[in-house]
Coordinates of C-alpha atoms and ligand atoms in Angstrom, one line a residue:
X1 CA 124.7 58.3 110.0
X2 CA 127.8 58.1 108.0
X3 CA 126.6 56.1 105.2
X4 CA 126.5 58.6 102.7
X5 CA 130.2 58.5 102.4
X6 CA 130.8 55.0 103.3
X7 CA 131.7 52.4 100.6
X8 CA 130.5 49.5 102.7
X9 CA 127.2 48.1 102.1
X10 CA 124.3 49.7 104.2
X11 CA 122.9 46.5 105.7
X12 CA 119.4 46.5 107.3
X13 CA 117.5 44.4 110.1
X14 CA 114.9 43.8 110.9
X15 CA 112.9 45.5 114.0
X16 CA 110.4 42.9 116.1
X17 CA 109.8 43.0 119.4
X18 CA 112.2 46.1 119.9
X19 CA 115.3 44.2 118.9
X20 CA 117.3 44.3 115.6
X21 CA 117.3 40.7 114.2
X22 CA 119.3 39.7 111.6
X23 CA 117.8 38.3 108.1
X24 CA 118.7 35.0 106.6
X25 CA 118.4 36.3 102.8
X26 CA 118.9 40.0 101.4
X27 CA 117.6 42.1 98.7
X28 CA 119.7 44.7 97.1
X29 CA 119.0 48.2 97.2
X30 CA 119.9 50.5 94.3
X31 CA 121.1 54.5 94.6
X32 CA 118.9 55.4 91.9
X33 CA 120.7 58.8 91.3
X34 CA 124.5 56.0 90.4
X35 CA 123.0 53.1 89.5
X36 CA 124.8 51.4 92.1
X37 CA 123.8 48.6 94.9
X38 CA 124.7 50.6 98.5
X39 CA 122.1 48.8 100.6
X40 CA 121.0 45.3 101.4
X41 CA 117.6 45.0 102.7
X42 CA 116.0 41.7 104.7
X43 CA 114.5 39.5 102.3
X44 CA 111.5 38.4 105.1
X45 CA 109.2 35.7 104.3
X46 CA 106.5 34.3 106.7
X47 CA 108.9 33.3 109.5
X48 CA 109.6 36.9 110.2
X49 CA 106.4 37.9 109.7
X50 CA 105.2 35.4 112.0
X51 CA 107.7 36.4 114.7
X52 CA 107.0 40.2 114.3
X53 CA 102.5 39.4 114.6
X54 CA 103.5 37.2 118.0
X55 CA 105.7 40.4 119.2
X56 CA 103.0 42.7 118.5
X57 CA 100.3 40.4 120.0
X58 CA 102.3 40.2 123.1
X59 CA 102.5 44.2 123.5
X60 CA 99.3 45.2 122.8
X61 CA 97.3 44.1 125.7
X62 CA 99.5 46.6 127.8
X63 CA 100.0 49.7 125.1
X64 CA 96.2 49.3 124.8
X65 CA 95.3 49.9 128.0
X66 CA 97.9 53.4 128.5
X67 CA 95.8 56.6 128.2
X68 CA 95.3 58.3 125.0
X69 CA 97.4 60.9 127.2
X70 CA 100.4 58.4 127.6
X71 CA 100.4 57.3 124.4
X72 CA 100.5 60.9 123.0
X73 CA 103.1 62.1 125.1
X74 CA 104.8 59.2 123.4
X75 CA 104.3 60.0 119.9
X76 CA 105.5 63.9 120.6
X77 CA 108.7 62.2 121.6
X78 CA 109.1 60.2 118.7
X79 CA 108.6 63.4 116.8
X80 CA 110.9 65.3 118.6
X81 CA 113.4 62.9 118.4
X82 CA 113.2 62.5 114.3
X83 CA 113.4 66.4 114.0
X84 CA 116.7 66.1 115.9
X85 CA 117.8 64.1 113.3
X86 CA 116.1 65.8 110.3
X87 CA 119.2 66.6 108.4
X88 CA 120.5 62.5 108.6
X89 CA 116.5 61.1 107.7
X90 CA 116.8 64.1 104.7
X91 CA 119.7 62.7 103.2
X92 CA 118.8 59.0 103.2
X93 CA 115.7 59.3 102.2
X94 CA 116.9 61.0 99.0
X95 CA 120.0 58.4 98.4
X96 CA 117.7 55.8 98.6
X97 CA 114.9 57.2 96.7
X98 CA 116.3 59.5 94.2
X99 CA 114.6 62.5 95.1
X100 CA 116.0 66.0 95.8
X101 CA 117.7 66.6 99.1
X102 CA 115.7 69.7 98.8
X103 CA 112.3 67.9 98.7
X104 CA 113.4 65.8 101.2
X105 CA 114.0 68.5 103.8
X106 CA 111.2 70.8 103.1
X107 CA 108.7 67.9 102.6
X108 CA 109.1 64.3 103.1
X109 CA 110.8 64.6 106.9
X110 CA 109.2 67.5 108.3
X111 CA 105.8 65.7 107.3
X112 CA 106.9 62.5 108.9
X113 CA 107.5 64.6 112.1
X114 CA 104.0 66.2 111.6
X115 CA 102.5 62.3 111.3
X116 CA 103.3 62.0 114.9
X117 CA 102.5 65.5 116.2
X118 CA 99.2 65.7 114.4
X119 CA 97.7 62.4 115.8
X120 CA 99.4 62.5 119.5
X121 CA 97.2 66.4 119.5
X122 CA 93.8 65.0 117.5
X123 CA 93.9 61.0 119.6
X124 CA 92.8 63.3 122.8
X125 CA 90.3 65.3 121.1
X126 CA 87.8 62.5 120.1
X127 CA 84.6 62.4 121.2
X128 CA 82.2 59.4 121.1
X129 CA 78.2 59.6 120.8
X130 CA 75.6 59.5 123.0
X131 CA 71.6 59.2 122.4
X132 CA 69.0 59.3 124.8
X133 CA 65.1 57.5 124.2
X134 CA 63.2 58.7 127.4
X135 CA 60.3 56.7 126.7
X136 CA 61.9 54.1 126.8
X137 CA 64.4 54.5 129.5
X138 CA 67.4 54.1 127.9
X139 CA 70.5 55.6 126.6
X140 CA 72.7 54.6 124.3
X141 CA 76.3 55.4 123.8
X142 CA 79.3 54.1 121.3
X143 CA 83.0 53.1 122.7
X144 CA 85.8 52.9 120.5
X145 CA 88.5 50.1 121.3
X146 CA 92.0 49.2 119.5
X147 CA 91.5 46.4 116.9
X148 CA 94.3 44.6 117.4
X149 CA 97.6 44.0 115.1
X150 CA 97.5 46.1 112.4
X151 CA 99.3 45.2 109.0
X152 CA 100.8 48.6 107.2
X153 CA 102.4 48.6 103.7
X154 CA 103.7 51.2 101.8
X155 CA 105.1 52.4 98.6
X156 CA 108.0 53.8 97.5
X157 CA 107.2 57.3 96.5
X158 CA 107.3 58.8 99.9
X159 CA 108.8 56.4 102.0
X160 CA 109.0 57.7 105.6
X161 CA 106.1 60.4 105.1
X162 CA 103.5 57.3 104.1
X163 CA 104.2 54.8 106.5
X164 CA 104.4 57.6 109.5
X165 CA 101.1 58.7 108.3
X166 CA 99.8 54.9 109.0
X167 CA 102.1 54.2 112.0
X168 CA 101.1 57.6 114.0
X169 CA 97.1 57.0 113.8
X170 CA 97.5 53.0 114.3
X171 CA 99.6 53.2 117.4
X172 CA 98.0 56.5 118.8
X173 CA 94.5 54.6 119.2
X174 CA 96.3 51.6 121.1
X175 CA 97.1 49.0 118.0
X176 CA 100.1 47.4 117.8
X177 CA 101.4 47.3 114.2
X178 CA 103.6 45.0 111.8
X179 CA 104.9 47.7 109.2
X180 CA 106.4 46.7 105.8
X181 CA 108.1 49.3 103.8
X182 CA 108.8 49.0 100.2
X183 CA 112.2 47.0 99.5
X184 CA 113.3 49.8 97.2
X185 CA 113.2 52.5 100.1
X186 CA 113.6 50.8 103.8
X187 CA 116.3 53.0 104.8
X188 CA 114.4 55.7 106.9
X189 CA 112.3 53.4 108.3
X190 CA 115.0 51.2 109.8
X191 CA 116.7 54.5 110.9
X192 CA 113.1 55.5 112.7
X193 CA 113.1 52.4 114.2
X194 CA 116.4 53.1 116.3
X195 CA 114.9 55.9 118.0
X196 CA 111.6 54.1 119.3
X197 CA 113.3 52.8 121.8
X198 CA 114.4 56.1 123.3
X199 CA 111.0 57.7 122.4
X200 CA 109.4 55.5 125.1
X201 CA 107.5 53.1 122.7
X202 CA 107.8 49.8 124.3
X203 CA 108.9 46.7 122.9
X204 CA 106.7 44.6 119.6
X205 CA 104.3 47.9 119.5
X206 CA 106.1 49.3 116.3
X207 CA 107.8 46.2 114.1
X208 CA 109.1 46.6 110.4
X209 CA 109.9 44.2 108.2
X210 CA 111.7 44.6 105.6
X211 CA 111.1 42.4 101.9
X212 CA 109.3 42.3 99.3
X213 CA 105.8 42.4 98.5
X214 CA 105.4 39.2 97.5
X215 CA 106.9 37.5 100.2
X216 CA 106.7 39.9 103.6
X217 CA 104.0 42.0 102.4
X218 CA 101.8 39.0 101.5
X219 CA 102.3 36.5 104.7
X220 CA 101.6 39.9 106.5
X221 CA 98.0 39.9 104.2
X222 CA 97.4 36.6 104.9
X223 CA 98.2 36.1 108.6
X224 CA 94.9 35.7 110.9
X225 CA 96.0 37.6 113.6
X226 CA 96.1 40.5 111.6
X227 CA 92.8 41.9 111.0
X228 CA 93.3 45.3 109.4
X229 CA 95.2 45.9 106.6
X230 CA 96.2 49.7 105.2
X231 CA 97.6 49.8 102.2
X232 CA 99.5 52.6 100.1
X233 CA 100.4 51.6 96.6
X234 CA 99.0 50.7 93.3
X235 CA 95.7 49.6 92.3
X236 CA 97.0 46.1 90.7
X237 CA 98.5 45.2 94.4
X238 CA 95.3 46.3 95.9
X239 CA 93.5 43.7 94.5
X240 CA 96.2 41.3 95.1
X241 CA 95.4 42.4 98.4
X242 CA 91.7 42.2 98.4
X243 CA 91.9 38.5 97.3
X244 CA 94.5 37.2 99.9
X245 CA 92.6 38.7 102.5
X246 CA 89.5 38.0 101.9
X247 CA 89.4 34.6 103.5
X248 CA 90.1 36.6 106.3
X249 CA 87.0 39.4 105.9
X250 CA 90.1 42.0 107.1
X251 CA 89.3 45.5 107.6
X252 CA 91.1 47.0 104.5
X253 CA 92.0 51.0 103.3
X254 CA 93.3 51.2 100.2
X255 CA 95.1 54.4 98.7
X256 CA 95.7 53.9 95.6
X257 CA 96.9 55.4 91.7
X258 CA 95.6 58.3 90.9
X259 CA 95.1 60.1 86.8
X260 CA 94.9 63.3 88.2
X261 CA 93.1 66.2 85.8
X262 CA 93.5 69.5 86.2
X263 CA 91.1 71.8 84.0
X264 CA 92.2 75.3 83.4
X265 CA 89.3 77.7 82.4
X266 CA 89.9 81.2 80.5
X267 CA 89.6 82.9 83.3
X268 CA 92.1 81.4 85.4
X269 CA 94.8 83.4 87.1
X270 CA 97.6 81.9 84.7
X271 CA 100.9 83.9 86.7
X272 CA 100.0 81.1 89.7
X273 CA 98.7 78.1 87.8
X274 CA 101.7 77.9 85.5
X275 CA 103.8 77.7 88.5
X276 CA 101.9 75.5 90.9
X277 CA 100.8 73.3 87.6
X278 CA 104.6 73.0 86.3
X279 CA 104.8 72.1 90.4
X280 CA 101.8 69.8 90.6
X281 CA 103.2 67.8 87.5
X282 CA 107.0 67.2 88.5
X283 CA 107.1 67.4 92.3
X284 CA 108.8 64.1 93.3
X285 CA 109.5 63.3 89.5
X286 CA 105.9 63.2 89.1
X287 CA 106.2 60.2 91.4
X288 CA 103.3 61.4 93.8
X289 CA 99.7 59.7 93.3
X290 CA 98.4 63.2 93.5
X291 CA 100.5 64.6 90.7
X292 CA 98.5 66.2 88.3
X293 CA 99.1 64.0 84.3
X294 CA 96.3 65.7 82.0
X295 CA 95.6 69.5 81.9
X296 CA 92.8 70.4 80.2
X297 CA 93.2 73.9 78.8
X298 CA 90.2 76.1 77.5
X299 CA 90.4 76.4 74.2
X300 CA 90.8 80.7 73.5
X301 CA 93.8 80.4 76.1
X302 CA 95.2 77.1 75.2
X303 CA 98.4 78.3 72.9
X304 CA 99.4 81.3 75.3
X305 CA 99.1 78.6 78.1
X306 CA 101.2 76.1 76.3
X307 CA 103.8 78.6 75.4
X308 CA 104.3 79.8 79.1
X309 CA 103.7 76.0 80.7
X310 CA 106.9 74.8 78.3
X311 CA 109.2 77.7 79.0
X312 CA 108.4 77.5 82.8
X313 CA 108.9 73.3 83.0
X314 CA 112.3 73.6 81.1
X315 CA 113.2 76.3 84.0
X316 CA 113.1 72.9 86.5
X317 CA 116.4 71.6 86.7
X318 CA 117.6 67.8 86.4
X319 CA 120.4 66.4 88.2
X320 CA 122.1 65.0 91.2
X321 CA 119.6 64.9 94.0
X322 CA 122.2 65.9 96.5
X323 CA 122.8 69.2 95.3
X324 CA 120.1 71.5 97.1
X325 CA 120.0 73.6 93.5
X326 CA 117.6 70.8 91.6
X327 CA 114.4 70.5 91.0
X328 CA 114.0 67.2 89.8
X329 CA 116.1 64.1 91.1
X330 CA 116.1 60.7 89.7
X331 CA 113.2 57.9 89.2
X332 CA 113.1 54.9 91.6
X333 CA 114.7 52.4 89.4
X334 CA 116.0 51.8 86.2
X335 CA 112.6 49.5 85.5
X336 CA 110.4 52.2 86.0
X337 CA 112.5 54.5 84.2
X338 CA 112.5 52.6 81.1
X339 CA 108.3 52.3 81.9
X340 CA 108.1 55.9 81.6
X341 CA 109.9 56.6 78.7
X342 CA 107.5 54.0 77.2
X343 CA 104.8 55.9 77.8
X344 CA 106.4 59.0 75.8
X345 CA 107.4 56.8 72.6
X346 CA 103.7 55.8 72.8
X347 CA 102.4 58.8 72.9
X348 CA 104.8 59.9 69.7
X349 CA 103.8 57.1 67.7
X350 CA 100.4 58.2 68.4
X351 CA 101.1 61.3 66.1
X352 CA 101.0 63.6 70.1
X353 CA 104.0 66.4 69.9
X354 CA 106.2 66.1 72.9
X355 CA 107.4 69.7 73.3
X356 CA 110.4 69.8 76.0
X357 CA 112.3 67.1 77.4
X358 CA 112.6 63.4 77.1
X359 CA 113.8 62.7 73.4
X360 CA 113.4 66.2 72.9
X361 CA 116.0 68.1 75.1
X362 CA 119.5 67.1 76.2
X363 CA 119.8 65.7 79.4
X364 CA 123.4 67.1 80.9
X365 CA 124.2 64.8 84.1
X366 CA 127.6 65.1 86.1
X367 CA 130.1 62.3 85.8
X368 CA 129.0 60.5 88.8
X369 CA 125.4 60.1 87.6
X370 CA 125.4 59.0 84.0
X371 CA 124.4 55.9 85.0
X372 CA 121.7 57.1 86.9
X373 CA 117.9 56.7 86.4
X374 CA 117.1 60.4 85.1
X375 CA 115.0 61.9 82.9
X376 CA 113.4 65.5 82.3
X377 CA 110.3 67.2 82.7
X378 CA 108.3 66.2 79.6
X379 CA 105.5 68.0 78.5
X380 CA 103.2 66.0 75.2
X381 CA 100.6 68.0 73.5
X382 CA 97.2 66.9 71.0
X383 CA 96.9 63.6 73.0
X384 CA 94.0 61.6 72.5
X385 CA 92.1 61.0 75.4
X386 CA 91.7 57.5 74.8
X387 CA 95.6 56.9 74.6
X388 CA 97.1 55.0 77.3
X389 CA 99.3 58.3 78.0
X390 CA 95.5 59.9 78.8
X391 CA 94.1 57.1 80.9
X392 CA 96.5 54.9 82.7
X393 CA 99.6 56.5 85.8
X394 CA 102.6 56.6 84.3
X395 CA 104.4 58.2 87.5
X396 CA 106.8 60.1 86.2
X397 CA 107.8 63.1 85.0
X398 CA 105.5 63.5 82.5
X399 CA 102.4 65.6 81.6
X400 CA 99.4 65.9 78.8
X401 CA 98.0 69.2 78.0
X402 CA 95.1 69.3 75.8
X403 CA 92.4 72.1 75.0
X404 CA 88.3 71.8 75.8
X405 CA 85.5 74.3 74.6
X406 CA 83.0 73.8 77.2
X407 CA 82.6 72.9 80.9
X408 CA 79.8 70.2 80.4
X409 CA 82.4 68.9 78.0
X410 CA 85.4 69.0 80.0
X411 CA 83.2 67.6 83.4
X412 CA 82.8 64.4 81.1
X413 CA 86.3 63.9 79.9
X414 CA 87.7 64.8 83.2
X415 CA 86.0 62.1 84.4
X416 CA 86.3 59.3 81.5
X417 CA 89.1 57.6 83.7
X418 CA 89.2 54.8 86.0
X419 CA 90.4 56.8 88.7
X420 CA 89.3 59.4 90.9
X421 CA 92.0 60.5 93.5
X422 CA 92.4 64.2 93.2
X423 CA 91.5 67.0 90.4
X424 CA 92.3 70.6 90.2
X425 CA 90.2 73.5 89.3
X426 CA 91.6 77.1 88.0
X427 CA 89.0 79.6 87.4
X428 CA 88.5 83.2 88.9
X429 CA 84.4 82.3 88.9
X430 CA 83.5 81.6 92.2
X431 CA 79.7 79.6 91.0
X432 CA 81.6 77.5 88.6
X433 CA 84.6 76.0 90.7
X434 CA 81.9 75.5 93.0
X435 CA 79.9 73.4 89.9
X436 CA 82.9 71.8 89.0
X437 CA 84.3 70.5 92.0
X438 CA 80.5 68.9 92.9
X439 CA 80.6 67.0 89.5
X440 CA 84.1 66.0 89.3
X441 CA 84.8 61.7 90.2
X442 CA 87.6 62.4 92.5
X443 CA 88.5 62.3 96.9
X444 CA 90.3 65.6 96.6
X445 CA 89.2 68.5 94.6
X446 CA 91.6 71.5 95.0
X447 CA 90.9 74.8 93.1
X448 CA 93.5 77.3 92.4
X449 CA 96.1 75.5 94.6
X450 CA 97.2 71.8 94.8
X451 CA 98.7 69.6 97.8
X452 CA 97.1 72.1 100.3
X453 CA 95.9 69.7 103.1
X454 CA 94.4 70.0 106.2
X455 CA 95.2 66.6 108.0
X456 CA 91.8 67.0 110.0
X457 CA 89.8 65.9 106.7
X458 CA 89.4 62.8 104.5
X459 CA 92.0 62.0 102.4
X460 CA 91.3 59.1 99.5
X461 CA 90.2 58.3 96.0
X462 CA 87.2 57.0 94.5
X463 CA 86.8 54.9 91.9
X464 CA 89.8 52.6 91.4
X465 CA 92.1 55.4 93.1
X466 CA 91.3 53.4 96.9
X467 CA 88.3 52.8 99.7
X468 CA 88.4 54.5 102.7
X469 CA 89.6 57.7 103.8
X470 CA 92.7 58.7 106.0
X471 CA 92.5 61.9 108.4
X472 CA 91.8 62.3 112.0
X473 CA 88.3 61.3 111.9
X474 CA 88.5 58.8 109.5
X475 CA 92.2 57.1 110.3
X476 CA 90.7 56.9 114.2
X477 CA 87.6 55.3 112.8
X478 CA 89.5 52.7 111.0
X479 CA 91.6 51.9 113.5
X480 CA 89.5 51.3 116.2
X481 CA 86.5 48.9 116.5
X482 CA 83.2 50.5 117.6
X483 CA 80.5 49.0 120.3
X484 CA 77.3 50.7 121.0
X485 CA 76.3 49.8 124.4
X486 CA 72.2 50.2 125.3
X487 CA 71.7 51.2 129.4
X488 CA 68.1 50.7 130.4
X489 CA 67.3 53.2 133.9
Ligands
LIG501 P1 103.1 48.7 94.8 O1 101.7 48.4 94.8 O2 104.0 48.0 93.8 O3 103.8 48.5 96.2 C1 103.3 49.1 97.4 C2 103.7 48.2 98.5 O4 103.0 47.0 98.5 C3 105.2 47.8 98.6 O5 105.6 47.8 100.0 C4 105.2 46.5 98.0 O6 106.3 45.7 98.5 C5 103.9 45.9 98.6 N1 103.3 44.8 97.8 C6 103.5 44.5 96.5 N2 102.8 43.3 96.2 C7 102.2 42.9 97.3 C8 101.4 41.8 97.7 N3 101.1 40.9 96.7 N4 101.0 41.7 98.9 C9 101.3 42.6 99.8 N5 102.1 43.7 99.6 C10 102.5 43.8 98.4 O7 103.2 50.3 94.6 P2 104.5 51.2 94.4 O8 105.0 51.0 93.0 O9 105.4 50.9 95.6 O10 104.0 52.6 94.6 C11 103.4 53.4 93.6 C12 101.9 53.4 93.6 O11 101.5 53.8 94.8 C13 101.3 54.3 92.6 O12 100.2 53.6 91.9 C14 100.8 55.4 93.4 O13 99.8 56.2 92.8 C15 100.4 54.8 94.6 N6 100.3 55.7 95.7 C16 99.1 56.1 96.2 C17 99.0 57.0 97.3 C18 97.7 57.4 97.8 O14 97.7 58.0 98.9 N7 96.6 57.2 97.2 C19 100.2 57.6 97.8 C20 101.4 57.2 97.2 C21 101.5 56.3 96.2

């Protein structure tokens, strides 16, 4: 699409029953790298909703009964048919988010295309169980069945790559789904939602409506012909969640925040954990649940580590998302922008030293994006671990660094958070990252790496970071029902 240049409003629609339908009410949609409104987004209440559950109740009997085969032949399609178009879903996706073309192109869309690949390959390679008890004649065996409509909401952070890694599993084992993006980024969705049709996906299998989360998202939590929820977002609207639904007894997964450690021991490999940890903090803007926000340094290694951390984090550049040479883009909105910087004046008054960046650094933007929702890599050092920069997500580009003596000690403060989502080890000592990654409260342990993922295994926090895991095994089993039928011989 032309949009990028256009000076017209981008206006979105709806997507039920295979048919874009126009909205009564709209939202507007910010360009967080201007400031300015260049999108209007369907406000959706429980009429649409309602109308986008009936489509997808009407499609399902017939896309649940297409082989596993069909249905991945399908999905490969879809893939295909989004990597044609990488280059247009890479350039909305940062307009409408803020994040660097770059990172768009080299992560967000070529994952989305994976989404689809991944489960149209793993859908045909399940296998169900089987038991046999001779002495009593029997056998026993499980089948796995669609569930029904399923009801996906996502967040902002990674628009397209989150709700294609929700759609892809959900339609590939014969569910029909109702999809709401977040209003602040509905643009790649609606443009995914023009190529269904051409992908072979039939009418009311994929819907998306757009609005927000109190409105769409919640009639979609709260309708009873919707009895699985997934969820990708914060741990306050997970609750929300839990509540509305409840009445219901939905099915629920729930990915949520993450206060991500990673614990660098003396013997840590420092020319790649500078790099990766400067990566695994500001990625996205830091807006990625699995960014890393407190680095535990051992102590004998602690100034030399500071010193190189700082020099390599004022390396990343800020500025205009569109140009391919930054490193960091702008935050989602001027709300959360202001939120973050909160976070920073906290930690000051707190007597912590912020040592590059926000407040501390001069932010040089280009005409066109002074009004933009930017800020800089900020690293803040001697934080106490009971501040609120220590235990709660700020999201943004912002990270604590603070020094330990031992690893009993560090275990315990690693884990003195209310989350658990994902922690990172550096250490050349093969026995202890192996002790550390056993004791540590967190779904995702990675040791001298981060975001490496294998799609084949569980994905999910603990704690108040989610329940349930996503991943081939564990995405199919939550979105099918199982049945474990007894034959007597
Ligand atoms: P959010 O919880 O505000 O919103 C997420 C989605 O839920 C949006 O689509 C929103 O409209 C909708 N929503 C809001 N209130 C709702 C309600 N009452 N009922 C139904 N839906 C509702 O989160 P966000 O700010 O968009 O995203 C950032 C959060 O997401 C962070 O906490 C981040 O850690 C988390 N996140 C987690 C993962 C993970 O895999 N664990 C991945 C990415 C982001």
């Amino acid at each position: 699409p032309t949009m990028a240049h256009s000076k017209a409003l981008l206006v979105l629609e709806n997507f039920i029953g295979g048919k874009f339908v126009p909205c009564s009410s709209y939202i507007d949609s910010y360009n967080p790298s201007t400031g300015d409104v260049y999108c209007r987004v369907p406000d959706s209440g429980k009429e649409e909703v309602e109308a986008a559950v009936k489509a997808a109740k009407d499609a399902f009997p017939i896309w649940s009964s297409k082989s596993p085969l069909e249905r991945s032949q399908i999905l490969n399609k879809l893939a295909d048919l989004i990597e044609h178009d990488l280059e247009a879903f890479a350039q909305a996706e940062s307009k409408d988010q803020g994040k660097t073309i770059t990172f768009a192109r080299t992560v967000d869309i070529p994952r989305a295309v994976h989404n689809f690949r991944f489960f149209a390959s793993s859908i045909l390679h399940h296998v169900t169980e089987c038991t046999e008890m001779p002495a009593m004649g029997c056998v026993h065996y499980t089948s796995r069945a669609p569930v029904g409509v399923a009801g996906l909401i996502s967040p902002w952070n990674l628009p397209l790559y989150l709700l294609t890694w929700k759609i892809a599993p959900a339609i590939a084992c014969g569910n029909t789904v109702v999809a709401k993006p977040s209003e602040m980024t509905s643009v790649t969705a609606w443009m995914m939602c023009k190529l269904l049709e051409k992908a072979g996906v039939p009418p009311g299998v994929v819907n998306v409506v757009f609005g927000t989360g109190a409105r769409a998202g919640e009639a979609l939590v709260c309708h009873p012909d919707v009895p699985l929820i997934s969820f990708t977002g914060s741990t306050q609207t997970a609750q929300r969640i839990t509540e509305r639904s409840a009445p219901h007894c939905k099915r629920l997964s729930l990915e949520l925040g993450g206060k991500n450690p990673s614990i660098v021991f003396d013997d840590a490999d420092l020319s790649q954990c500078i790099p990766t940890t400067v990566r695994s903090s500001f990625a996205n803007q830091g807006e990625i649940c699995l960014c890393t926000s407190r680095i535990f340094v051992q102590r004998g290694i602690y100034s030399e580590f500071l010193k190189r951390f700082v020099a390599e984090a004022k390396k990343w550049k800020t500025g205009n998302p569109s140009d391919p040479t930054m490193d960091v883009g702008a935050l989602i909105s001027k709300e959360h922008l202001e939120k973050v910087r909160t976070y920073v004046k906290k930690a000051q008054a707190e007597g912590a030293r912020v040592l590059c960046g926000e407040g501390v650094d001069p932010l040089a933007l280009p005409p066109g994006n002074q009004k933009g929702y930017f800020m800089l890599p900020t690293v803040i050092a001697e934080v106490k671990d009971e501040s609120c920069c220590m235990q709660e997500e700020i999201f943004g580009p912002v990270t604590c660094v603070v020094a330990f003596d031992t690893e009993e000690e560090v275990i315990r403060r690693a884990n003195s958070v209310k989350y658990g989502l994902a922690a990172t080890v550096w250490s050349s000592n093969v026995g202890r990252v192996h002790r550390v990654a056993h004791r540590l409260q967190s779904g995702l342990v990675w040791t001298n790496c981060w975001l490496v993922r294998d799609l084949n295994l569980p994905f999910g926090g603990m704690k108040a970071s989610g329940i349930g895991r996503e991943g081939a095994k564990d995405s199919y089993e939550f979105f099918t029902e199982v049945k474990t039928i007894t034959i007597k011989h």
